[in-house]
């Protein structure tokens, strides 16, 4: 069974270049292992109309939608209110979360922090073992923090609750004596023979001058991945190259 | 003058987790300096209909659109053909590029490599000082390689040809003794006083246990950025914190 996922990164810090993303690769890998491969990623600013439209569009198109960012206590943390609007439900206090945070913050549980206890009606919290304030799931939308350590804790708590698909398998060969231009034609034949797999060709060009190409067979049909990887191995040999399993070292 | 940019990363390697993105931050920073800040990023697979739709949508919505990936010689390198389709023009050999690559590859200039000399009709090449095969510009769409070293060379060649806007300025303070929950309310007042700026609040939580928050004033009005940054400084002092200029060290 093929299940699909989309990821929405909400906030200005990636768009402005302030922050280098540290969430995509973790989630892409984790979702591949769960058999819910990522099909699209969007990075959008914390602008209400943009968030509402994007969540509405993506949740109709993909089986599972994950968001990161915009669930803290400040004025630009508007993700939860926007997701409520996308679902057409009220954004209101979630009593158990209110009590949890009330205990955690004590007399510092001010109005700003209380916003972190407001979810769309009907949402289920995603536990946050790092800093307390939970994310939440509503329908097929999973709302997580943007801070990588917190996001990872949330995803780890969330993962066992997700309906899995077939895990994505992949096998990679690389060569440093051939370039993709000399392999392209036969590689396309391998792709044609295994239409349900992704046959990828990834040239590399290292700072120290090492060049070459990594060829990847990837998909949810393990048997086909093994056969396609054998065909890639034989193609490299036929072209006079020396296939090395795995990615080229950095 | 405010100009806007969007970025489309084309290919499966980011979506599958195989590769960690190394292009977004470079382009986000460079475009901010040119006064053409990034407003949206999409990461999409090399699926024809998805590329055509995304390019069509984004080029109507933003002043400049940049793509990376999918311009090599292999079967999954379909960006140029898709951009031609999005513009409703033929995808055909660009004679000067054909000659350039013919000279470079000599007798190895096979059918696969010749594809790299095909652009949408009316496109202008973007020089590639690293590996030869150029990207191209058509209308407001700039098509670049996905390999970071090559993309950077192309963007560096492209940048002087772009119409600039006002550069984005920013000023940052951080504190390790306050958290964003205690600053949120007054921070919102600063945002309200400077509606054209982005007043951002970015909590950090380091592996070694250091925690705190960085507060950023950012925008294209230098005078307003300076004043808002002063207000942020005073807010941190008022709350009993010690503002330190810049981001917290990693």
Tab-separated table of C-alpha atoms in Angstrom, chain B residues 27-150:
chain	number	residue	atom	x	y	z
B	27	UNK	CA	19.955	31.551	-2.039
B	28	UNK	CA	17.808	32.996	0.778
B	29	UNK	CA	20.735	35.079	1.999
B	30	UNK	CA	21.832	36.147	-1.475
B	31	UNK	CA	18.331	37.147	-2.514
B	32	UNK	CA	17.836	39.132	0.716
B	33	UNK	CA	21.021	41.056	-0.063
B	34	UNK	CA	19.723	41.817	-3.556
B	35	UNK	CA	16.452	43.108	-2.087
B	36	UNK	CA	14.424	40.267	-3.626
B	37	UNK	CA	13.488	38.334	-0.466
B	38	UNK	CA	12.279	34.739	-0.739
B	39	UNK	CA	8.581	34.405	0.054
B	40	UNK	CA	8.023	30.710	-0.620
B	41	UNK	CA	9.992	27.533	-1.270
B	42	UNK	CA	8.636	24.319	-2.730
B	43	UNK	CA	10.411	20.984	-2.954
B	44	UNK	CA	8.798	18.800	-5.620
B	45	UNK	CA	9.617	15.471	-7.289
B	46	UNK	CA	10.713	15.166	-10.923
B	47	UNK	CA	7.179	14.521	-12.130
B	48	UNK	CA	6.277	16.398	-15.290
B	49	UNK	CA	2.784	17.616	-14.387
B	50	UNK	CA	3.942	18.750	-10.940
B	51	UNK	CA	6.847	20.774	-12.327
B	52	UNK	CA	4.741	22.432	-15.041
B	53	UNK	CA	1.940	23.367	-12.620
B	54	UNK	CA	4.309	24.634	-9.947
B	55	UNK	CA	6.344	26.809	-12.336
B	56	UNK	CA	3.169	28.227	-13.864
B	57	UNK	CA	1.699	29.082	-10.480
B	58	UNK	CA	4.853	30.562	-8.977
B	59	UNK	CA	5.898	32.696	-11.935
B	60	UNK	CA	2.501	34.407	-11.866
B	61	UNK	CA	2.700	35.032	-8.126
B	62	UNK	CA	6.293	36.228	-7.578
B	63	UNK	CA	8.607	38.695	-9.317
B	64	UNK	CA	11.427	36.184	-9.753
B	65	UNK	CA	11.374	32.384	-9.630
B	66	UNK	CA	14.506	30.270	-9.182
B	67	UNK	CA	14.664	26.533	-9.743
B	68	UNK	CA	17.428	24.111	-8.857
B	69	UNK	CA	17.886	20.570	-10.130
B	70	UNK	CA	16.918	18.409	-13.068
B	71	UNK	CA	19.113	19.899	-15.811
B	72	UNK	CA	21.658	17.101	-16.238
B	73	UNK	CA	21.815	14.465	-18.990
B	74	UNK	CA	19.728	11.645	-17.454
B	75	UNK	CA	16.132	10.493	-17.903
B	76	UNK	CA	14.990	12.225	-14.722
B	77	UNK	CA	16.399	15.600	-15.868
B	78	UNK	CA	13.169	17.048	-17.216
B	79	UNK	CA	13.210	20.599	-15.827
B	80	UNK	CA	14.043	22.385	-19.104
B	81	UNK	CA	11.340	20.560	-21.077
B	82	UNK	CA	8.791	21.271	-18.313
B	83	UNK	CA	9.681	24.982	-18.159
B	84	UNK	CA	9.254	25.158	-21.958
B	85	UNK	CA	5.811	23.612	-21.515
B	86	UNK	CA	4.950	26.089	-18.741
B	87	UNK	CA	5.825	28.948	-21.118
B	88	UNK	CA	4.115	27.323	-24.104
B	89	UNK	CA	7.259	27.426	-26.254
B	90	UNK	CA	9.261	24.658	-27.979
B	91	UNK	CA	12.133	22.903	-26.205
B	92	UNK	CA	14.910	22.999	-28.762
B	93	UNK	CA	18.653	23.141	-29.281
B	94	UNK	CA	20.274	26.416	-28.284
B	95	UNK	CA	22.960	26.700	-30.932
B	96	UNK	CA	25.735	28.519	-28.977
B	97	UNK	CA	25.293	26.079	-26.073
B	98	UNK	CA	25.340	23.111	-28.450
B	99	UNK	CA	28.647	24.346	-29.845
B	100	UNK	CA	30.085	25.014	-26.386
B	101	UNK	CA	29.262	21.512	-25.157
B	102	UNK	CA	30.282	19.913	-28.434
B	103	UNK	CA	33.759	21.426	-27.986
B	104	UNK	CA	33.868	20.391	-24.314
B	105	UNK	CA	32.811	16.749	-24.784
B	106	UNK	CA	34.336	16.083	-28.211
B	107	UNK	CA	33.586	12.533	-29.353
B	108	UNK	CA	31.726	11.859	-26.075
B	109	UNK	CA	29.010	14.397	-26.933
B	110	UNK	CA	26.342	11.699	-27.104
B	111	UNK	CA	22.545	12.028	-27.267
B	112	UNK	CA	22.188	12.185	-23.471
B	113	UNK	CA	24.664	15.070	-23.179
B	114	UNK	CA	23.128	16.871	-26.143
B	115	UNK	CA	19.915	17.194	-24.103
B	116	UNK	CA	21.790	19.654	-21.888
B	117	UNK	CA	21.976	22.007	-24.904
B	118	UNK	CA	18.173	22.123	-25.272
B	119	UNK	CA	16.407	25.140	-23.760
B	120	UNK	CA	12.955	26.631	-24.100
B	121	UNK	CA	12.921	28.886	-27.169
B	122	UNK	CA	13.896	32.437	-26.184
B	123	UNK	CA	15.942	31.426	-23.109
B	124	UNK	CA	19.279	33.082	-22.238
B	125	UNK	CA	22.064	30.853	-20.844
B	126	UNK	CA	23.351	31.257	-17.274
B	127	UNK	CA	27.110	30.532	-17.421
B	128	UNK	CA	28.470	27.558	-15.461
B	129	UNK	CA	32.137	28.069	-14.619
B	130	UNK	CA	32.342	24.734	-12.758
B	131	UNK	CA	31.235	22.056	-15.193
B	132	UNK	CA	30.314	23.813	-18.443
B	133	UNK	CA	26.651	23.010	-19.125
B	134	UNK	CA	24.749	26.270	-18.518
B	135	UNK	CA	21.445	26.991	-16.810
B	136	UNK	CA	19.079	29.479	-18.377
B	137	UNK	CA	16.669	32.353	-17.794
B	138	UNK	CA	13.333	32.648	-19.548
B	139	UNK	CA	11.014	35.475	-18.543
B	140	UNK	CA	11.187	35.698	-14.748
B	141	UNK	CA	12.237	32.051	-14.302
B	142	UNK	CA	15.889	31.183	-13.629
B	143	UNK	CA	16.809	27.524	-14.044
B	144	UNK	CA	19.945	26.394	-12.217
B	145	UNK	CA	21.737	23.144	-11.388
B	146	UNK	CA	21.047	21.286	-8.128
B	147	UNK	CA	24.672	20.455	-7.290
B	148	UNK	CA	25.529	23.205	-4.762
B	149	UNK	CA	28.952	24.167	-6.214
B	150	UNK	CA	27.462	24.558	-9.669
